[in-house]
Coordinates of C-alpha atoms in Angstrom, one line a residue:
Chain Y
X245 CA -8.7 38.9 -28.5
X246 CA -10.3 35.7 -27.4
X247 CA -6.8 34.3 -26.7
X248 CA -5.8 37.3 -24.7
X249 CA -9.0 36.9 -22.7
X250 CA -8.4 33.1 -22.2
X251 CA -4.9 33.8 -20.8
X252 CA -6.0 36.6 -18.6
X253 CA -9.1 34.8 -17.3
X254 CA -7.0 31.7 -16.4
X255 CA -4.5 33.8 -14.5
X256 CA -7.3 35.7 -12.6
X257 CA -8.7 32.4 -11.6
X258 CA -5.4 31.2 -10.3
X259 CA -4.9 34.4 -8.3
X260 CA -8.2 33.9 -6.5
X261 CA -8.0 30.2 -6.1
X262 CA -4.6 30.6 -4.3
X263 CA -4.1 32.6 -1.2
X264 CA -1.9 35.0 -3.1
X265 CA -4.4 37.6 -4.1
X266 CA -6.0 37.7 -0.6
X267 CA -2.7 38.0 1.2
X268 CA -1.5 40.8 -1.1
X269 CA -4.8 42.5 -0.9
X270 CA -4.9 42.3 2.9
X271 CA -1.4 43.7 3.3
X272 CA -2.1 46.5 0.8
X273 CA -5.3 47.5 2.6
X274 CA -3.8 47.2 6.0
X275 CA -0.8 49.4 5.2
X276 CA -2.6 52.0 3.1
X277 CA -5.2 52.2 5.9
X278 CA -2.4 53.1 8.3
X279 CA -1.2 55.8 6.0
X280 CA -4.7 57.1 5.5
X281 CA -5.5 57.3 9.2
X282 CA -2.0 58.7 10.3
X283 CA -2.6 62.2 8.9
X284 CA -6.1 62.3 10.1
X285 CA -4.8 61.9 13.6
X286 CA -3.3 65.4 13.5
X287 CA -4.8 68.1 15.6
X288 CA -5.9 70.0 12.5
X289 CA -6.1 67.3 9.9
X290 CA -6.4 68.1 6.2
X291 CA -9.1 66.2 4.3
X292 CA -6.8 64.8 1.7
X293 CA -5.5 61.4 0.5
X294 CA -2.0 62.6 -0.3
X295 CA -0.4 60.5 2.5
X296 CA -2.4 57.5 1.4
X297 CA -1.3 57.8 -2.2
X298 CA 2.4 58.3 -1.2
X299 CA 2.2 55.3 1.1
X300 CA 0.6 53.1 -1.6
X301 CA 3.4 53.8 -4.1
X302 CA 5.9 52.6 -1.5
X303 CA 3.9 49.5 -0.7
X304 CA 3.5 48.6 -4.4
X305 CA 7.3 48.4 -4.6
X306 CA 7.0 45.3 -2.5
X307 CA 3.6 44.0 -3.6
X308 CA 3.7 44.4 -7.4
X309 CA 6.6 42.0 -7.9
X310 CA 4.9 39.5 -5.6
X311 CA 1.9 39.5 -7.8
X312 CA 3.9 39.2 -11.1
X313 CA 6.6 36.9 -10.1
X314 CA 4.6 33.8 -10.8
X315 CA 3.2 34.8 -14.2
X316 CA 6.0 33.7 -16.6
X317 CA 8.6 32.2 -14.3
X318 CA 6.2 29.4 -13.4
X319 CA 5.5 28.6 -17.0
X320 CA 9.2 28.0 -17.5
X321 CA 9.5 26.0 -14.4
X322 CA 6.5 23.7 -15.2
X323 CA 7.6 23.5 -18.9
X324 CA 4.2 24.8 -19.9
X325 CA 5.9 27.6 -21.7
X326 CA 6.5 25.0 -24.5
X327 CA 2.7 24.6 -24.8
X328 CA 2.2 28.4 -24.7
X329 CA 4.7 29.0 -27.4
X330 CA 3.4 26.2 -29.6
X331 CA -0.3 27.2 -29.2
X332 CA -1.6 29.4 -32.0
X333 CA -1.1 32.5 -29.8
X334 CA 1.3 35.3 -30.6
X335 CA 3.9 36.0 -28.1
X336 CA 2.6 39.5 -27.5
X337 CA -0.9 38.1 -26.8
X338 CA 0.6 35.9 -24.1
X339 CA 2.2 38.9 -22.5
X340 CA -1.0 41.0 -22.9
X341 CA -3.1 38.4 -21.3
X342 CA -0.8 37.9 -18.3
X343 CA -0.4 41.6 -17.9
X344 CA -4.2 42.2 -18.1
X345 CA -4.8 39.7 -15.4
X346 CA -2.5 41.4 -12.9
X347 CA -3.9 44.8 -13.9
X348 CA -7.3 43.6 -12.9
X349 CA -6.0 42.6 -9.5
X350 CA -4.4 46.0 -9.1
X351 CA -7.7 47.7 -10.0
X352 CA -9.5 45.4 -7.5
X353 CA -7.1 46.4 -4.8
X354 CA -7.5 50.1 -5.7
X355 CA -11.3 49.7 -5.7
X356 CA -11.2 48.4 -2.1
X357 CA -9.5 51.6 -1.0
X358 CA -12.6 53.4 -2.2
X359 CA -13.8 52.9 1.4
X360 CA -11.3 55.6 2.5
X361 CA -12.6 58.0 -0.1
X362 CA -16.1 57.3 1.1
X363 CA -15.2 58.0 4.7
X364 CA -13.5 61.2 3.7
X365 CA -16.5 62.5 1.8
X366 CA -18.9 61.5 4.5
X367 CA -17.0 63.1 7.4
X368 CA -15.3 66.0 5.6
X369 CA -15.4 68.1 2.6
X370 CA -12.3 67.2 0.5
X371 CA -11.4 68.7 -2.8
X372 CA -12.3 66.0 -5.4
X373 CA -9.7 67.0 -7.9
X374 CA -6.7 65.6 -6.1
X375 CA -8.6 62.4 -5.4
X376 CA -9.1 61.7 -9.1
X377 CA -5.6 62.8 -10.0
X378 CA -4.2 60.6 -7.2
X379 CA -6.0 57.6 -8.3
X380 CA -5.0 58.1 -11.9
X381 CA -1.4 58.4 -10.8
X382 CA -1.6 55.4 -8.6
X383 CA -2.9 53.4 -11.4
X384 CA -0.3 54.5 -13.9
X385 CA 2.4 53.9 -11.3
X386 CA 1.1 50.5 -10.5
X387 CA 0.8 49.6 -14.1
X388 CA 4.5 50.5 -14.6
X389 CA 5.5 48.5 -11.5
X390 CA 3.6 45.5 -12.8
X391 CA 5.2 45.8 -16.3
X392 CA 8.6 45.8 -14.6
X393 CA 7.7 42.7 -12.5
X394 CA 6.4 40.9 -15.6
X395 CA 9.8 41.4 -17.4
X396 CA 11.8 40.0 -14.6
X397 CA 9.4 37.1 -14.4
X398 CA 10.0 36.4 -18.1
X399 CA 13.8 36.4 -17.5
X400 CA 14.0 33.6 -15.0
X401 CA 12.4 30.4 -13.9
X402 CA 12.9 31.3 -10.3
X403 CA 10.0 33.3 -8.8
X404 CA 12.1 34.6 -5.9
X405 CA 14.7 35.9 -8.2
X406 CA 12.1 37.5 -10.3
X407 CA 10.5 39.3 -7.3
X408 CA 13.8 40.5 -5.8
X409 CA 15.1 41.8 -9.1
X410 CA 11.9 43.7 -9.8
X411 CA 11.9 45.1 -6.3
X412 CA 15.4 46.3 -6.8
X413 CA 14.5 48.0 -10.1
X414 CA 11.5 49.7 -8.5
X415 CA 13.5 50.8 -5.5
X416 CA 16.2 52.3 -7.6
X417 CA 13.7 54.1 -9.8
X418 CA 11.9 55.4 -6.7
X419 CA 15.0 56.7 -4.9
X420 CA 16.9 58.3 -7.8
X421 CA 14.9 61.4 -7.0
X422 CA 16.9 61.6 -3.8
X423 CA 20.2 60.8 -5.5
X424 CA 19.5 63.7 -8.0
X425 CA 19.9 66.2 -5.1
X426 CA 23.4 64.9 -4.3
X427 CA 24.7 65.4 -7.9
X428 CA 26.1 68.8 -8.5
X429 CA 26.2 68.7 -12.2
X430 CA 22.8 70.3 -13.2
X431 CA 22.3 68.3 -16.4
X432 CA 23.2 65.0 -14.7
X433 CA 21.0 65.7 -11.7
X434 CA 18.1 66.6 -14.1
X435 CA 18.4 63.4 -16.0
X436 CA 18.5 61.3 -12.8
X437 CA 15.5 63.2 -11.4
X438 CA 13.6 62.6 -14.7
X439 CA 14.1 58.9 -14.4
X440 CA 12.6 58.7 -10.9
X441 CA 9.1 57.3 -10.5
X442 CA 8.6 59.3 -7.4
X443 CA 9.4 62.6 -9.0
X444 CA 6.7 61.9 -11.5
X445 CA 4.2 60.7 -9.1
X446 CA 4.3 63.5 -6.6
X447 CA 2.3 65.9 -8.8
X448 CA -0.5 63.4 -9.1
X449 CA -0.7 63.1 -5.3
X450 CA -1.0 66.9 -5.1
X451 CA -3.8 66.9 -7.6
X452 CA -1.9 67.9 -10.7
X453 CA -2.4 65.9 -13.9
X454 CA 0.5 66.8 -16.1
X455 CA 0.7 65.1 -19.5
X456 CA 4.5 64.9 -19.0
X457 CA 4.0 62.5 -16.1
X458 CA 1.2 60.5 -17.8
X459 CA 3.5 60.1 -20.8
X460 CA 6.4 59.1 -18.6
X461 CA 4.4 56.2 -16.9
X462 CA 2.9 55.0 -20.2
X463 CA 6.4 54.9 -21.8
X464 CA 7.8 53.1 -18.8
X465 CA 5.1 50.5 -19.0
X466 CA 5.4 50.1 -22.8
X467 CA 9.2 49.7 -22.7
X468 CA 9.0 47.0 -20.1
X469 CA 6.1 45.2 -21.8
X470 CA 8.0 45.4 -25.1
X471 CA 11.1 43.9 -23.4
X472 CA 8.9 41.2 -21.9
X473 CA 7.7 40.1 -25.3
X474 CA 11.3 40.0 -26.5
X475 CA 12.3 38.0 -23.4
X476 CA 9.5 35.5 -24.1
X477 CA 10.6 35.2 -27.7
X478 CA 14.2 34.6 -26.6
X479 CA 13.0 31.3 -25.1
X480 CA 12.7 30.0 -28.6
X481 CA 16.4 30.5 -29.3
X482 CA 17.7 28.6 -26.3
Chain M
X19 CA 22.6 12.3 -46.6
X20 CA 20.8 15.3 -48.0
X21 CA 21.4 14.3 -51.7
X22 CA 19.6 11.2 -51.2
X23 CA 16.4 13.0 -50.5
X24 CA 16.6 15.7 -53.1
X25 CA 14.4 13.7 -55.5
X26 CA 11.4 14.5 -53.2
X27 CA 11.4 18.1 -54.6
X28 CA 10.5 16.8 -58.1
X29 CA 8.0 14.3 -56.9
X30 CA 4.6 14.4 -58.7
X31 CA 2.7 12.9 -55.7
X32 CA 0.3 15.1 -53.8
X33 CA 2.3 17.4 -51.4
X34 CA 3.1 15.6 -48.2
X35 CA 1.5 16.7 -44.9
X36 CA 5.0 17.4 -43.5
X37 CA 7.9 18.3 -45.6
X38 CA 11.3 18.7 -44.1
X39 CA 14.2 19.9 -46.2
X40 CA 17.9 20.1 -45.1
X41 CA 17.1 20.9 -41.5
X42 CA 20.0 22.0 -39.4
X43 CA 19.9 23.4 -35.9
X44 CA 22.8 24.5 -33.8
X45 CA 22.9 24.9 -30.1
X46 CA 26.0 26.9 -29.8
X47 CA 28.8 25.6 -32.1
X48 CA 27.6 22.0 -32.2
X49 CA 24.8 20.9 -34.5
X50 CA 21.9 19.1 -32.8
X51 CA 20.7 18.0 -36.2
X52 CA 22.3 18.4 -39.6
X53 CA 20.8 18.1 -43.1
X54 CA 17.8 16.2 -42.0
X55 CA 15.2 15.8 -44.8
X56 CA 12.1 13.7 -44.8
X57 CA 8.3 13.7 -45.8
X58 CA 5.3 12.5 -43.9
X59 CA 2.2 11.7 -45.9
X60 CA -1.3 12.4 -44.7
X61 CA -2.5 9.7 -42.3
X62 CA 0.9 8.2 -41.9
X63 CA 2.4 7.3 -38.5
X64 CA 6.1 8.0 -38.5
X65 CA 8.4 7.0 -35.8
X66 CA 11.6 8.7 -34.8
X67 CA 14.0 6.3 -33.3
X68 CA 17.3 7.2 -31.7
X69 CA 19.2 7.3 -28.5
X70 CA 18.9 10.2 -26.1
X71 CA 20.5 13.3 -27.5
X72 CA 20.2 12.2 -31.1
X73 CA 18.2 15.2 -32.2
X74 CA 14.6 13.9 -31.9
X75 CA 13.3 16.5 -29.5
X76 CA 15.1 19.3 -31.5
X77 CA 13.4 18.1 -34.7
X78 CA 10.0 18.0 -33.0
X79 CA 10.4 21.4 -31.5
X80 CA 11.0 22.8 -34.9
X81 CA 8.0 20.9 -36.4
X82 CA 5.7 22.4 -33.8
X83 CA 6.9 25.9 -34.3
X84 CA 8.5 26.2 -30.8
X85 CA 11.8 27.3 -32.2
X86 CA 13.0 28.3 -35.7
X87 CA 15.7 26.1 -37.3
X88 CA 19.1 27.5 -37.9
X89 CA 18.8 26.3 -41.5
X90 CA 16.4 24.5 -43.7
X91 CA 12.7 24.6 -44.4
X92 CA 9.8 22.8 -42.9
X93 CA 6.2 23.0 -44.2
X94 CA 3.2 21.5 -42.5
X95 CA 0.0 21.2 -44.6
X96 CA 1.6 23.6 -47.0
X97 CA 2.4 26.3 -44.4
X98 CA 6.0 27.3 -43.4
X99 CA 6.8 26.8 -39.8
X100 CA 8.7 30.0 -39.5
X101 CA 6.9 32.3 -41.9
X102 CA 3.4 31.1 -41.1
X103 CA 3.9 29.8 -37.6
X104 CA 0.5 30.5 -36.4
X105 CA -1.2 28.6 -39.2
X106 CA 1.1 25.7 -38.5
X107 CA 0.4 25.8 -34.7
X108 CA -3.3 25.7 -35.4
X109 CA -2.9 22.4 -37.2
X110 CA -0.4 20.7 -34.9
X111 CA -1.0 19.0 -31.6
X112 CA 2.1 18.6 -29.5
X113 CA 2.9 16.6 -26.4
X114 CA 6.4 17.5 -25.2
X115 CA 8.6 15.0 -23.5
X116 CA 8.0 16.6 -20.0
X117 CA 4.2 16.7 -20.0
X118 CA 3.4 20.4 -19.5
X119 CA 0.5 20.7 -17.0
X120 CA -0.7 23.4 -14.6
X121 CA -0.7 21.2 -11.6
X122 CA -3.1 23.4 -9.6
X123 CA -5.9 23.2 -12.2
X124 CA -8.5 20.5 -12.6
X125 CA -8.5 18.2 -15.7
X126 CA -11.5 19.9 -17.1
X127 CA -10.3 23.4 -16.2
X128 CA -7.0 22.7 -17.9
X129 CA -8.6 21.4 -21.0
X130 CA -11.0 24.3 -21.2
X131 CA -8.0 26.7 -21.0
X132 CA -6.0 24.8 -23.6
X133 CA -9.0 24.6 -25.9
X134 CA -9.7 28.3 -25.8
X135 CA -5.9 29.0 -26.4
X136 CA -6.0 26.7 -29.3
X137 CA -9.0 28.5 -30.8
X138 CA -11.6 25.8 -30.4
X139 CA -15.0 27.5 -30.9
X140 CA -16.7 28.4 -27.5
X141 CA -19.8 26.4 -28.4
X142 CA -17.8 23.4 -29.6
X143 CA -15.4 23.3 -26.7
X144 CA -17.6 21.6 -24.0
X145 CA -18.6 18.9 -26.5
X146 CA -15.0 18.4 -27.6
X147 CA -13.7 18.2 -24.0
X148 CA -16.3 15.5 -23.3
X149 CA -15.1 13.5 -26.4
X150 CA -11.5 13.8 -25.5
X151 CA -12.0 12.8 -22.0
X152 CA -13.9 9.8 -23.2
X153 CA -11.2 9.0 -25.7
X154 CA -8.3 9.3 -23.2
X155 CA -10.4 7.5 -20.5
X156 CA -10.3 10.3 -18.1
X157 CA -14.0 10.1 -17.2
X158 CA -13.5 9.5 -13.5
X159 CA -11.0 12.4 -13.1
X160 CA -12.8 15.3 -14.6
X161 CA -12.7 17.4 -11.4
X162 CA -9.4 16.0 -10.1
X163 CA -6.6 18.5 -9.5
X164 CA -3.9 17.5 -12.0
X165 CA -1.2 17.6 -9.3
X166 CA -2.9 14.6 -7.7
X167 CA -2.9 12.5 -10.8
X168 CA -0.4 9.6 -11.3
X169 CA 2.2 9.9 -14.0
X170 CA 0.2 7.7 -16.4
X171 CA -2.9 9.8 -16.0
X172 CA -1.0 13.0 -16.5
X173 CA 0.4 11.6 -19.7
X174 CA -3.2 11.0 -20.8
X175 CA -4.1 14.6 -19.9
X176 CA -1.1 15.6 -22.0
X177 CA -2.4 13.6 -25.0
X178 CA -5.9 15.0 -24.4
X179 CA -4.7 18.6 -24.7
X180 CA -2.7 17.6 -27.9
X181 CA -5.8 16.3 -29.7
X182 CA -8.3 18.7 -28.2
X183 CA -8.4 21.0 -31.3
X184 CA -8.6 18.1 -33.8
X185 CA -5.2 18.8 -35.3
X186 CA -4.1 17.4 -38.6
X187 CA -0.8 16.6 -37.3
X188 CA 0.1 15.1 -33.9
X189 CA 3.6 15.3 -32.6
X190 CA 4.3 13.2 -29.6
X191 CA 7.7 13.3 -28.0
X192 CA 8.4 10.0 -26.0
X193 CA 4.7 9.5 -25.3
X194 CA 5.3 6.4 -23.1
X195 CA 8.3 7.4 -21.2
X196 CA 8.3 6.9 -17.4
X197 CA 4.8 5.3 -17.1
X198 CA 4.0 1.9 -15.8
X199 CA 3.7 -1.1 -18.2
X200 CA -0.1 -1.4 -18.1
X201 CA -0.5 2.3 -18.9
X202 CA 2.1 2.0 -21.6
X203 CA -0.1 -0.6 -23.3
X204 CA -3.1 1.7 -22.9
X205 CA -1.2 4.7 -24.2
X206 CA -0.1 2.8 -27.2
X207 CA -3.5 1.6 -28.0
X208 CA -4.7 5.2 -27.8
X209 CA -1.9 6.3 -30.2
X210 CA -2.9 3.5 -32.6
X211 CA -6.5 4.7 -32.6
X212 CA -5.5 8.3 -33.3
X213 CA -3.1 7.1 -36.0
X214 CA -6.0 5.9 -38.0
X215 CA -7.2 9.4 -38.8
X216 CA -4.3 11.7 -38.1
X217 CA -0.8 12.2 -39.3
X218 CA 1.3 11.2 -36.3
X219 CA 5.0 11.8 -35.7
X220 CA 6.3 10.2 -32.5
X221 CA 9.7 9.7 -31.0
X222 CA 10.9 6.8 -28.9
X223 CA 13.9 4.9 -28.0
X224 CA 11.9 1.8 -27.3
X225 CA 12.2 -0.2 -30.5
X226 CA 9.2 -2.7 -30.3
X227 CA 7.0 0.3 -29.6
X228 CA 8.1 2.0 -32.8
X229 CA 7.7 -1.1 -34.9
X230 CA 4.4 -1.7 -33.4
X231 CA 2.9 1.8 -33.9
X232 CA 4.6 3.1 -36.9
X233 CA 4.2 2.5 -40.6
X234 CA 7.6 4.1 -41.2
X235 CA 10.7 4.5 -39.1
X236 CA 13.4 7.2 -39.2
X237 CA 16.5 6.2 -37.4
X238 CA 18.2 9.3 -36.2
X239 CA 21.7 9.3 -34.8
X240 CA 23.9 12.2 -33.8
X241 CA 21.7 14.6 -35.7
X242 CA 21.6 12.6 -39.0
X243 CA 19.1 10.2 -40.4
X244 CA 20.8 7.0 -40.7
X245 CA 17.9 4.9 -42.0
X246 CA 14.4 5.4 -43.2
X247 CA 11.9 2.6 -44.1
X248 CA 9.0 0.5 -42.9
X249 CA 10.0 -1.6 -39.8
X250 CA 9.6 -4.8 -41.9
X251 CA 11.6 -3.6 -44.9
X252 CA 14.3 -2.1 -42.6
X253 CA 14.6 -5.5 -41.1
X254 CA 14.9 -7.2 -44.6
X255 CA 17.3 -4.8 -46.3
X256 CA 19.7 -4.8 -43.4
X257 CA 19.6 -8.5 -43.0
X258 CA 22.8 -9.4 -44.7
X259 CA 23.0 -12.7 -42.8
X260 CA 20.7 -15.4 -41.5
X261 CA 21.0 -16.3 -37.9
X262 CA 20.2 -19.8 -36.7
X263 CA 20.0 -20.4 -33.0
X264 CA 20.3 -24.0 -31.7
X265 CA 20.5 -25.8 -28.5
X266 CA 22.8 -28.8 -28.4
X267 CA 23.6 -31.5 -25.9
X268 CA 27.3 -32.1 -26.5
X269 CA 30.8 -30.7 -25.9
X270 CA 31.3 -27.2 -27.0
X271 CA 34.6 -27.4 -29.0
X272 CA 33.8 -30.4 -31.3
X273 CA 30.3 -29.1 -32.0
X274 CA 31.6 -25.6 -32.9
X275 CA 34.2 -27.2 -35.2
X276 CA 31.6 -29.4 -36.9
X277 CA 29.3 -26.4 -37.4
X278 CA 32.2 -24.4 -38.9
X279 CA 32.8 -27.1 -41.4
X280 CA 29.4 -26.6 -43.0
X281 CA 29.6 -24.8 -46.3
X282 CA 28.2 -21.3 -46.1
X283 CA 28.6 -20.8 -42.3
X284 CA 30.4 -17.6 -41.6
X285 CA 30.4 -17.5 -37.8
X286 CA 29.6 -19.7 -34.9
X287 CA 29.3 -18.5 -31.3
X288 CA 28.6 -20.7 -28.3
X289 CA 27.0 -19.9 -25.0
X290 CA 27.7 -22.5 -22.5
X291 CA 24.8 -23.9 -20.4
X292 CA 24.6 -26.5 -17.7
X293 CA 24.4 -29.7 -19.8
X294 CA 23.3 -28.1 -23.0
X295 CA 24.8 -25.3 -24.9
X296 CA 23.4 -22.6 -27.1
X297 CA 25.0 -22.0 -30.5
X298 CA 24.4 -19.1 -32.9
X299 CA 25.2 -19.8 -36.4
X300 CA 25.4 -17.0 -38.9
X301 CA 25.2 -17.9 -42.6
X302 CA 25.4 -15.9 -45.8
X303 CA 22.2 -14.2 -46.9
X304 CA 19.6 -16.3 -48.5
X305 CA 20.9 -19.7 -47.5
X306 CA 18.9 -21.9 -45.3
X307 CA 21.3 -24.2 -43.6
X308 CA 19.0 -26.0 -41.2
X309 CA 19.2 -29.3 -43.0
X310 CA 23.0 -29.4 -43.0
X311 CA 23.2 -28.2 -39.4
X312 CA 20.9 -30.8 -38.1
X313 CA 22.7 -33.5 -40.1
X314 CA 26.0 -32.4 -38.7
X315 CA 24.8 -32.6 -35.2
X316 CA 23.2 -36.0 -35.6
X317 CA 26.2 -37.3 -37.4
X318 CA 28.4 -36.1 -34.5
X319 CA 26.3 -38.2 -32.1
X320 CA 25.1 -35.2 -30.1
X321 CA 21.5 -34.3 -29.1
X322 CA 19.8 -31.5 -31.1
X323 CA 17.3 -30.0 -28.6
X324 CA 16.1 -27.0 -30.6
X325 CA 16.7 -25.0 -33.6
X326 CA 15.4 -21.7 -34.7
X327 CA 15.9 -19.3 -37.5
X328 CA 15.8 -15.7 -36.4
X329 CA 15.5 -12.7 -38.6
X330 CA 17.2 -9.6 -37.3
X331 CA 15.1 -7.5 -35.0
X332 CA 14.9 -3.7 -35.2
X333 CA 16.9 -3.7 -32.1
X334 CA 19.8 -5.2 -33.9
X335 CA 19.5 -2.9 -36.8
X336 CA 19.4 0.0 -34.5
X337 CA 22.5 -1.1 -32.7
X338 CA 24.2 -1.7 -36.0
X339 CA 23.3 1.7 -37.5
X340 CA 24.0 3.6 -34.5
X341 CA 27.3 2.0 -33.6
X342 CA 28.5 2.0 -37.2
X343 CA 29.3 5.7 -37.1
X344 CA 31.4 5.4 -34.1
X345 CA 33.7 2.8 -35.6

């Protein structure tokens, strides 16, 4: 546990000592702020965060890979992966530490959006249920997106390649929901729809916590983290 | 080669700190090392000598648990590098060939991180970092960003992280490569100091360095161990001939002829100079022909300016050993 902590703590320090965390945080807050305000500008606005949550998932497609791209690709570029893999740390502990660090950044970014919630509760009377559900969904979605980014970071020494590939995977997963509508075959369309992150996120934004969706995001995260550990192990065989 | 080392298994000596048996590693279809076996005793400084691509780095990467070998068995302090990798990694300090540093961290920050990764107790860590910084003479650079350090200092930071957790075994891959001569001297001194207490395995392709630092040398070539001994004994056992170098004022051809006539001389080579020439006389092992040679030169009426008997340097051995296989 101490080693996971050491890895995570080091990465968190790097995030905050470089401009990266601030830039990503700024973009995230700026854009989600726009989504939050947009609906409230309606003549008869609804006191909800649905639009904010939907916007945040889209923004995370771009921002999650930007956060994760450095984590393992840079170790490979600098050669420090050789140190990491010869230190008395298990491969999964390395992955856990790295993942934990970026999860903390995600939570910090989400915490800053608490400002919107505060505004909403001060000036209106929103239903609190969808707010909790939305935040849970956003966290689960973000966690999965970061796991995907971490895998692509483990597969290359080029950070740009890592980010672009992760964005690609996230975009495909997001939009298969739309593709499902175009497929006539009912079974096929169902499978494609079930893969989609968007299809599983929508209920959260509406205030529904369905275990099916929770399990989906946890599985997605677990699969990609597992693959990341394997990818890190694969370094030893090259 | 493997058969030669099999006797180690039955040895009654205390188990060696590092035991390597029949180590083979393939990158694709070509073996990087094949059937490598050796022991390193506790407190010994062992040098790996070999040209680039001989398999030094591969062997070291296996020793440190970075990668598992295709075949063979390695134990360090009694622990198997594959089965008990974590136990091995706790006991080994490793400096890879390209010094792995997080360039954006400070020296202390980096050592703190490496220390906690290596499992140095939190209370002990600051003390130990202080000791290591002192030992590697990094005192003035505690708060310096590693990216701003010169190559030599980066090397020292690399060594500092390798010894931070007081490992029983230190593996140093080309520890003096690419740094300036003054820093090379300092790095060697540091390694000598460390070698007094720890078991050290280092690789190099600089021969004087290995003979200076190591008690035992393994010469590795194309993935095989071609020789293993102390630098001194290696020089002796391979010394099939005596070489005498002399400087003579006199014409090349008659001098060469006169030298060849001496009983026991096997070969004479001449290097022309301006008005004096250098001759290298090779004689059969165990014969000191200096009396005969000086007599022959004087009798010929030439001037003998200098004469020197040279024993074969490691460099020669190295060349012999590593070129032999290609013949």
